[in-house]
XYZ file of N, CA and C in Angstrom:
672
model
N -36.596 137.060 75.921
C -35.543 135.872 75.489
C -35.157 134.912 76.672
N -35.231 133.704 76.244
C -34.843 132.676 77.268
C -33.351 132.368 77.606
N -33.226 132.653 78.808
C -31.827 132.443 79.278
C -31.233 131.130 78.694
N -30.092 131.224 78.364
C -29.181 130.162 78.006
C -28.965 129.147 79.090
N -29.297 127.578 78.816
C -29.145 126.579 79.774
C -27.458 126.196 79.506
N -27.015 126.075 80.915
C -26.015 125.279 81.025
C -25.901 123.923 80.198
N -24.432 123.504 80.051
C -24.560 121.835 79.528
C -24.862 121.203 80.812
N -25.440 120.093 80.685
C -25.675 119.067 81.685
C -24.359 118.623 82.321
N -24.673 118.380 83.742
C -23.468 117.705 84.529
C -22.041 118.307 84.399
N -22.358 119.586 84.443
C -20.713 120.325 84.279
C -20.600 121.175 85.347
N -19.312 121.650 85.481
C -19.217 122.440 86.881
C -17.434 123.017 86.414
N -17.368 124.498 87.045
C -16.293 125.142 86.920
C -15.644 125.134 88.147
N -14.268 124.663 88.593
C -13.738 124.519 89.913
C -12.764 125.716 90.045
N -12.738 126.246 91.386
C -12.238 127.185 91.888
C -11.027 126.837 92.795
N -9.778 127.312 92.727
C -8.655 126.804 93.800
C -8.089 128.113 94.130
N -8.045 128.010 95.503
C -7.065 129.414 96.064
C -6.002 128.870 97.528
N -4.796 129.340 97.510
C -4.176 129.086 98.279
C -3.635 130.779 98.890
N -3.785 131.086 99.811
C -3.009 132.372 100.679
C -1.492 132.241 100.584
N -0.836 133.283 100.720
C 0.701 133.159 100.690
C 1.288 132.210 102.038
N 0.517 132.285 102.849
C 0.823 131.421 104.035
C 0.767 129.694 103.912
N -0.388 129.465 103.095
C -0.819 128.153 102.737
C 0.068 127.756 101.603
N 0.621 128.574 100.829
C 1.502 127.704 99.637
C 2.349 126.830 100.245
N 2.954 126.663 101.388
C 3.810 125.794 101.937
C 2.969 124.756 102.609
N 1.996 124.565 102.954
C 1.348 123.702 103.613
C 0.376 122.742 102.569
N 0.952 121.494 102.308
C 0.681 120.382 101.341
C -1.011 120.325 101.700
N -1.314 120.147 102.728
C -3.040 120.073 102.648
C -3.998 120.939 102.216
N -3.176 122.086 102.286
C -4.272 123.108 101.532
C -3.676 123.635 100.147
N -2.614 123.211 99.828
C -1.768 123.301 98.383
C -2.894 123.425 97.299
N -2.589 123.788 95.845
C -3.287 123.406 94.883
C -3.646 122.223 94.408
N -2.728 121.360 94.614
C -2.719 120.322 94.007
C -3.526 119.251 94.644
N -3.316 119.662 96.035
C -4.435 118.881 97.086
C -5.907 119.243 96.649
N -6.058 120.384 96.349
C -7.602 120.880 96.345
C -8.127 120.375 94.960
N -7.458 120.412 93.914
C -7.227 119.970 92.589
C -7.993 118.393 92.690
N -7.039 117.622 93.064
C -7.358 116.325 93.645
C -8.598 116.040 94.217
N -8.813 116.730 95.177
C -10.373 116.585 95.924
C -11.238 116.911 94.905
N -11.255 118.122 94.394
C -12.368 118.117 93.262
C -12.697 117.293 92.395
N -11.491 116.845 91.727
C -11.781 115.673 90.874
C -12.259 114.479 91.190
N -12.048 114.063 92.236
C -12.607 113.161 92.835
C -13.628 113.119 93.138
N -14.395 114.320 93.789
C -16.050 114.514 94.091
C -16.552 114.465 92.595
N -15.813 115.188 91.630
C -16.714 115.619 90.547
C -17.037 114.124 89.714
N -16.125 113.221 89.741
C -16.166 111.835 89.508
C -17.262 111.041 90.190
N -17.280 111.361 91.493
C -18.403 110.708 92.533
C -19.754 111.203 91.985
N -19.844 112.653 91.459
C -20.788 113.085 91.380
C -21.623 112.671 89.644
N -20.413 112.469 88.776
C -20.479 112.212 87.443
C -20.741 113.324 86.864
N -20.006 114.505 87.152
C -19.421 115.872 86.864
C -18.530 115.869 85.952
N -18.703 116.948 84.865
C -17.468 117.074 83.982
C -16.850 118.736 84.290
N -15.614 118.655 84.702
C -15.264 119.839 84.936
C -14.898 120.464 83.654
N -15.476 121.485 83.558
C -14.910 122.254 82.307
C -13.632 123.357 82.233
N -13.575 123.962 83.465
C -12.144 124.874 83.350
C -11.996 124.676 85.038
N -10.722 124.986 85.301
C -10.238 125.197 86.373
C -9.532 126.912 86.692
N -10.286 127.480 87.764
C -9.608 128.778 87.749
C -9.094 128.698 89.393
N -7.986 129.646 89.466
C -7.355 129.456 90.780
C -6.160 130.669 90.800
N -6.563 131.280 92.454
C -5.990 132.420 92.979
C -4.983 132.031 93.725
N -3.925 132.398 93.312
C -2.690 132.111 94.290
C -2.109 132.991 95.177
N -1.645 132.949 96.601
C -1.374 133.952 97.473
C -1.990 135.245 97.587
N -3.403 134.762 97.896
C -4.626 136.214 97.972
C -4.943 135.534 99.283
N -5.285 136.457 100.196
C -6.038 136.101 101.383
C -7.322 135.824 100.931
N -8.078 134.782 102.308
C -9.099 134.261 101.949
C -10.317 134.983 102.677
N -10.283 135.940 103.235
C -11.088 136.837 104.249
C -12.189 137.315 103.295
N -12.081 137.890 102.315
C -13.201 138.277 101.196
C -13.020 137.954 100.031
N -14.029 137.937 99.147
C -14.446 137.585 98.063
C -13.687 138.608 96.880
N -14.110 139.882 97.186
C -13.446 141.123 96.528
C -12.113 141.079 96.255
N -11.507 141.545 95.035
C -10.235 141.505 94.300
C -9.464 140.186 94.182
N -10.436 139.046 94.023
C -9.825 137.865 93.808
C -10.398 137.551 92.222
N -9.524 138.107 91.325
C -9.561 138.036 89.757
C -10.210 136.667 89.037
N -9.475 135.197 89.782
C -10.169 134.106 89.368
C -11.083 133.668 89.617
N -11.699 134.030 90.844
C -13.078 133.727 91.547
C -14.147 134.322 90.603
N -13.498 135.947 90.457
C -14.717 136.831 89.668
C -14.799 135.976 88.107
N -13.939 135.359 87.612
C -13.951 134.935 86.173
C -14.554 133.451 86.562
N -14.135 132.629 87.590
C -15.177 131.232 87.826
C -17.087 131.827 87.984
N -17.102 132.770 88.589
C -18.615 133.316 88.751
C -19.275 133.732 87.455
N -18.565 134.430 86.781
C -18.630 135.122 85.488
C -18.778 133.710 84.438
N -18.225 132.748 84.565
C -18.678 131.382 84.052
C -19.981 131.092 84.142
N -20.275 130.419 85.608
C -21.489 130.010 85.844
C -22.765 131.022 85.338
N -22.464 132.225 85.704
C -23.434 133.184 85.074
C -24.067 133.014 83.885
N -22.706 133.102 83.100
C -22.796 132.802 81.768
C -23.509 131.472 81.090
N -23.681 130.473 81.922
C -24.221 129.200 81.799
C -23.076 128.355 81.096
N -21.956 128.646 81.214
C -20.992 127.797 80.501
C -20.717 126.363 81.447
N -21.313 126.448 82.526
C -21.368 125.204 83.469
C -22.742 125.318 84.641
N -23.111 124.214 85.358
C -24.083 124.373 86.325
C -23.547 124.462 87.457
N -22.368 124.370 87.810
C -22.191 124.842 89.099
C -20.664 125.285 89.279
N -20.719 125.773 90.472
C -19.070 126.301 90.742
C -18.585 125.087 91.921
N -17.487 124.613 91.711
C -17.002 123.501 92.888
C -15.568 124.046 93.306
N -15.883 123.948 94.457
C -14.373 124.156 95.578
C -14.106 122.885 96.241
N -12.780 122.782 96.884
C -12.669 121.410 97.680
C -12.965 121.833 99.106
N -13.227 123.100 99.501
C -14.006 123.512 100.910
C -14.453 124.721 100.558
N -15.675 125.039 101.565
C -16.055 126.139 101.356
C -15.200 127.317 101.789
N -14.065 127.368 102.443
C -13.600 128.300 102.813
C -12.526 128.862 101.831
N -12.579 127.965 100.836
C -11.489 128.330 99.520
C -12.601 129.755 99.041
N -13.688 129.526 99.044
C -14.691 130.687 98.756
C -14.311 131.922 99.343
N -14.430 131.975 100.695
C -14.269 133.025 101.373
C -14.254 132.602 102.996
N -13.450 133.465 103.776
C -13.291 133.032 105.315
C -14.586 134.132 105.711
N -15.159 134.818 105.210
C -16.116 135.920 105.695
C -17.565 135.052 105.762
N -18.138 135.123 106.480
C -19.506 134.152 106.757
C -20.381 135.361 105.658
N -20.613 136.680 105.763
C -21.277 137.470 105.070
C -21.130 137.036 103.651
N -19.742 137.390 103.426
C -19.309 137.051 101.673
C -19.782 135.830 101.273
N -19.399 134.595 102.081
C -20.122 133.316 101.397
C -21.393 133.089 101.506
N -21.962 133.643 102.373
C -23.591 133.751 102.411
C -24.145 134.564 101.252
N -23.492 135.583 100.985
C -23.881 136.525 99.671
C -23.749 135.712 98.285
N -22.683 135.064 98.427
C -22.278 134.115 97.007
C -23.203 133.022 96.922
N -23.488 132.429 97.941
C -24.602 131.185 98.110
C -25.882 131.449 97.733
N -26.347 132.895 97.901
C -27.690 133.371 97.781
C -27.640 133.940 96.121
N -26.754 134.191 95.690
C -26.510 134.442 94.324
C -26.585 133.446 93.395
N -25.888 132.417 93.944
C -26.095 131.065 92.843
C -27.778 130.619 93.228
N -28.397 130.801 94.291
C -29.703 130.303 94.349
C -30.698 131.293 93.521
N -30.466 132.268 93.630
C -31.305 133.175 92.866
C -31.020 133.412 91.511
N -29.878 133.010 90.813
C -29.468 132.987 89.351
C -29.318 131.453 88.923
N -29.625 130.514 89.605
C -29.993 129.206 89.101
C -28.859 128.518 88.944
N -27.611 128.520 89.476
C -26.381 127.561 89.637
C -26.071 126.906 90.822
N -25.251 126.461 91.318
C -24.917 125.672 92.356
C -23.702 125.774 92.531
N -23.234 126.125 94.023
C -22.171 126.016 94.705
C -21.659 124.546 95.008
N -20.908 123.967 94.890
C -20.655 122.345 95.437
C -19.126 122.344 96.019
N -19.268 121.566 97.137
C -17.782 121.824 98.045
C -17.567 120.254 98.023
N -16.392 119.713 98.003
C -15.963 118.431 97.835
C -16.051 117.921 99.294
N -15.889 118.751 100.025
C -15.794 118.200 101.833
C -17.312 118.287 101.930
N -18.426 118.593 101.556
C -19.750 118.546 101.761
C -20.514 118.018 100.965
N -20.926 116.817 101.156
C -21.824 115.586 100.204
C -23.088 116.059 100.170
N -23.684 117.438 100.009
C -25.038 117.711 100.183
C -25.537 118.572 99.047
N -26.494 118.856 98.804
C -27.450 119.456 97.587
C -27.462 120.809 98.225
N -26.720 121.697 97.820
C -27.072 123.253 98.598
C -28.104 123.764 97.956
N -29.022 123.285 97.014
C -29.710 124.064 96.377
C -31.194 123.946 97.366
N -31.300 122.884 98.120
C -32.245 122.717 99.084
C -32.258 123.011 100.261
N -33.177 123.526 101.032
C -33.386 124.336 102.174
C -32.135 123.635 103.180
N -32.244 122.157 103.152
C -31.140 121.530 104.363
C -29.888 121.729 103.913
N -29.620 121.314 102.579
C -28.441 121.547 102.406
C -27.609 123.149 102.300
N -28.889 123.903 102.375
C -28.132 125.323 102.204
C -27.888 125.891 103.748
N -28.609 125.280 104.591
C -28.649 125.407 105.950
C -27.226 124.778 106.462
N -27.012 123.512 105.926
C -25.668 122.627 106.421
C -24.843 123.710 105.731
N -24.491 124.541 104.723
C -23.689 124.863 104.248
C -23.112 126.308 105.069
N -24.238 126.722 105.504
C -23.926 128.101 105.988
C -23.419 127.809 107.707
N -23.891 126.984 107.807
C -23.395 126.512 109.587
C -22.081 126.107 109.518
N -21.646 125.443 108.349
C -20.191 125.072 108.113
C -19.261 126.494 107.802
N -19.730 127.153 107.165
C -19.075 128.496 107.266
C -18.894 129.182 108.416
N -20.139 129.450 109.325
C -20.329 129.869 110.557
C -18.970 129.152 111.485
N -18.917 127.970 111.496
C -18.234 126.955 112.614
C -16.771 127.018 112.201
N -16.374 127.357 110.884
C -15.329 127.441 110.051
C -14.421 128.799 110.850
N -15.130 129.709 110.567
C -14.662 131.280 111.136
C -14.592 131.281 112.731
N -15.419 130.432 113.067
C -15.633 130.598 115.007
C -14.052 129.632 115.229
N -13.683 128.550 114.561
C -12.678 127.705 114.806
C -11.532 128.880 114.657
N -11.194 129.531 113.518
C -10.358 130.396 113.201
C -10.248 131.337 114.088
N -11.201 131.934 114.570
C -10.877 132.928 115.812
C -10.578 132.791 116.968
N -11.040 131.246 117.380
C -10.801 130.755 118.607
C -9.247 130.436 118.557
N -8.669 129.871 117.480
C -7.052 129.522 117.406
C -6.250 130.911 117.365
N -6.770 132.240 116.617
C -6.110 132.969 116.828
C -5.987 134.077 118.011
N -7.507 133.716 118.924
C -7.274 134.315 120.447
C -6.173 133.416 121.365
N -6.342 132.149 120.985
C -5.410 131.353 122.075
C -3.855 131.681 121.568
N -3.642 131.824 120.064
C -2.277 132.386 120.053
C -2.110 133.732 120.590
N -3.083 134.450 120.342
C -2.665 135.731 120.902
C -2.566 135.793 122.550
N -3.182 134.981 123.157
C -3.078 134.811 124.477
C -1.753 134.278 125.005
N -1.189 133.049 124.321
C -0.153 132.452 124.682
C 1.227 133.412 124.391
N 0.979 134.562 123.401
C 2.271 135.294 122.928
C 2.310 136.223 124.032
N 0.842 136.698 124.196
C 1.046 137.819 125.582
C 1.615 137.282 126.645
N 1.524 135.846 127.174
C 2.335 135.358 128.443
C 3.716 135.320 128.193
N 4.176 134.963 127.040
C 5.365 134.712 126.825
C 6.179 136.078 127.025
N 5.388 137.148 126.356
C 6.055 138.634 126.708
C 6.007 139.011 127.891
N 4.871 138.579 128.826
C 4.963 139.151 130.289
C 6.131 138.396 131.033
N 6.722 136.835 130.511
C 7.748 136.134 131.071
C 8.970 136.536 130.772
N 8.989 137.948 129.578
C 10.269 138.180 129.185
C 10.756 137.382 128.094
N 10.002 136.683 127.549
C 10.453 135.879 126.107
C 10.536 136.982 125.187
N 11.555 136.763 124.553
C 11.841 137.409 123.399
C 11.329 136.791 121.916
N 10.403 137.457 121.506
C 9.735 136.666 120.431
C 10.303 136.910 118.871
N 9.915 136.140 117.901
C 10.587 136.514 116.704
C 11.083 134.964 115.720
N 10.770 134.925 114.773
C 11.140 134.008 113.999
C 12.447 133.699 113.731
N 12.909 132.493 113.674
C 14.531 132.284 113.216
C 14.525 132.807 111.980
N 15.760 133.483 111.430
C 16.420 134.074 110.258
C 16.598 132.830 109.120
N 16.144 132.797 107.898
C 16.455 132.251 106.779
C 18.055 132.624 106.330
N 18.032 133.836 106.819
C 19.528 134.555 106.215
C 20.887 134.170 106.703
N 21.687 133.393 105.928
C 23.085 133.308 106.656
C 23.608 134.226 107.596
N 24.342 133.527 108.662
C 24.798 134.023 109.713
C 25.622 135.270 109.673
N 26.700 135.253 108.367
C 27.559 136.247 108.121
C 26.850 137.607 107.665
N 25.925 137.332 107.021
C 24.775 138.342 106.238
C 23.732 139.082 107.448
N 23.507 138.266 108.153
C 22.438 138.774 109.397
C 23.710 139.820 110.398
N 25.020 139.078 110.722
C 25.728 140.034 111.363
C 26.023 141.183 110.605
N 26.189 141.051 109.501
C 26.162 142.457 108.823
C 25.248 143.506 108.700
N 24.218 143.151 108.689
C 22.957 143.722 108.907
C 22.833 144.391 110.414
N 23.013 143.762 111.299
C 23.072 143.878 112.720
C 24.089 144.979 112.906
N 25.176 144.696 112.503
C 26.235 145.984 112.418
C 26.009 147.164 111.559
N 25.396 146.941 110.732
C 25.136 148.342 109.961
C 23.942 149.009 110.296
N 23.192 148.280 111.260
C 22.164 149.087 112.153
C 22.776 149.863 113.231
N 23.687 149.223 113.771
C 24.379 149.849 115.011
C 25.261 150.967 114.552
N 25.282 150.877 113.223
C 26.440 152.179 113.030
C 25.536 153.036 112.581
N 24.198 153.188 112.488
C 22.944 154.140 112.575
C 22.732 154.088 110.943
N 23.057 153.017 110.309
C 22.204 153.180 108.657
C 21.014 153.047 108.857
N 20.090 153.532 107.815
C 18.679 153.309 107.630
C 18.461 152.065 106.975
N 17.041 151.348 107.494
C 16.699 149.920 106.430
C 17.192 150.305 104.959
N 16.594 151.484 104.358
C 16.846 151.562 102.862
C 18.574 151.472 102.923
N 19.268 152.171 103.685
C 20.562 152.441 103.399
C 21.000 151.152 103.708
N 20.647 150.329 104.325
C 21.267 148.922 104.604
C 21.174 148.083 103.242
N 19.554 148.071 102.798
C 19.202 147.379 101.411
C 19.914 147.885 100.253
N 20.521 148.960 100.164
C 21.181 149.393 99.188
C 22.876 148.887 98.966
N 23.156 148.865 100.327
C 24.717 148.376 100.572
C 24.683 146.921 100.287
N 23.667 146.167 100.777
C 23.891 144.615 100.355
C 23.499 144.499 98.883
N 22.716 145.242 98.397
C 22.584 145.089 96.818
C 23.824 145.615 96.116
N 24.697 146.504 96.777
C 25.406 147.026 95.860
C 26.657 145.926 95.925
N 26.549 145.084 97.174
C 27.637 144.018 97.440
C 27.629 142.861 96.702
N 26.150 142.774 95.835
C 25.952 141.705 95.039
C 25.372 140.395 96.084
N 24.971 141.014 97.466
C 24.218 139.948 98.264
C 22.824 139.827 97.847
N 22.490 138.708 97.555
C 20.846 138.318 97.582
C 20.023 137.846 99.026
N 18.839 137.926 98.905
C 18.241 137.593 99.841
C 18.054 136.099 100.361
N 17.649 135.504 101.209
C 17.862 134.408 101.543
C 16.990 133.328 100.445
N 15.975 134.186 99.814
C 15.146 133.254 98.864
C 15.528 134.180 97.502
N 16.717 134.622 97.591
C 17.569 135.142 96.107
C 16.812 136.285 95.685
N 15.840 137.298 96.195
C 15.438 138.241 95.718
C 16.323 139.549 96.087
N 15.689 140.724 95.847
C 16.361 141.886 95.878
C 15.810 142.315 97.491
N 17.130 142.991 98.074
C 17.109 143.583 99.017
C 16.278 144.850 99.189
N 14.985 145.061 100.079
C 14.213 146.181 100.401
C 14.479 146.592 101.971
N 13.840 147.344 102.362
C 13.866 148.108 103.778
C 12.829 146.749 104.489
N 11.891 146.469 104.067
C 11.111 145.551 104.291
C 11.678 144.020 104.657
N 12.331 143.573 103.689
C 13.213 142.461 103.999
C 14.544 142.597 105.357
N 15.086 143.664 105.028
C 16.009 144.098 106.095
C 15.306 144.157 107.407
N 14.315 144.853 107.804
C 13.608 144.740 109.060
C 13.224 143.391 109.351
N 12.848 142.399 108.247
C 12.307 141.174 108.767
C 13.840 140.323 109.278
N 14.986 140.778 108.962
C 16.354 140.000 109.507
C 16.357 140.649 110.766
N 15.992 141.854 110.833
C 16.395 142.424 112.251
C 15.354 141.985 113.452
N 14.254 141.767 112.883
C 13.289 141.261 113.987
C 13.530 139.696 113.956
N 14.089 139.175 113.784
C 14.487 137.710 113.716
C 15.153 137.621 115.099
N 15.203 135.939 115.574
C 15.506 135.586 116.721
C 16.993 135.753 116.530
N 17.633 135.329 115.550
C 18.769 135.485 115.214
C 19.692 136.693 115.357
N 18.919 137.702 114.670
C 19.571 138.928 114.850
C 19.595 139.600 116.357
N 18.549 139.195 117.085
C 18.027 139.784 118.628
C 19.436 138.968 119.299
N 19.983 137.797 118.914
C 20.906 137.080 119.792
C 22.321 137.844 119.614
N 22.436 138.495 118.424
C 23.568 139.272 117.617
C 23.851 140.499 118.542
N 22.400 140.978 118.733
C 22.181 142.548 119.184
C 22.566 142.413 120.920
N 22.590 141.273 121.412
C 22.773 141.294 122.859
C 24.137 141.931 123.627
């Protein structure tokens, strides 16, 4: 039986933002969609469907349901290509991204990236894509290492680290006082919930959210 042929000049699009990136306009879903649509127009392609994973880490391809659906779509020949805004939307792992590019090559479909205007089905295009993935990972690791080194230096200088709390000052004070009374994180969460006090984002108090407040700069200042 002959393999089904995908409609000509078609692509499915994949979007992804991690939890941290959801507040970053440059990495947001709308920005990615706009970049993909512009590149599709430039290439004369029709996007037949968009798939998106929200609030999911980019290190590995596994456990990303929307990406699995997008890959299944091109494997089923619903489109010729899988398009992303940037290659790191597929994965921030060199090994994972390389495996996906190899899968595309073996099975007769293409991975297209809006920020890389090359044909990745050619040896030169495949090499360019692989090098971009490698240098993207290198850049992230260098940034991570510089951040760790800077934090270590601040700790050595006696600087108390921690993010400012989004929680109102009176609630932070209540949590600090409750902890000073010997209450557990879970007990503090239950006390706040019973009092009808919502978290800074309007959610329900849990031990983890109480700990986040206690680890903040505001709480550290009150505890002095």
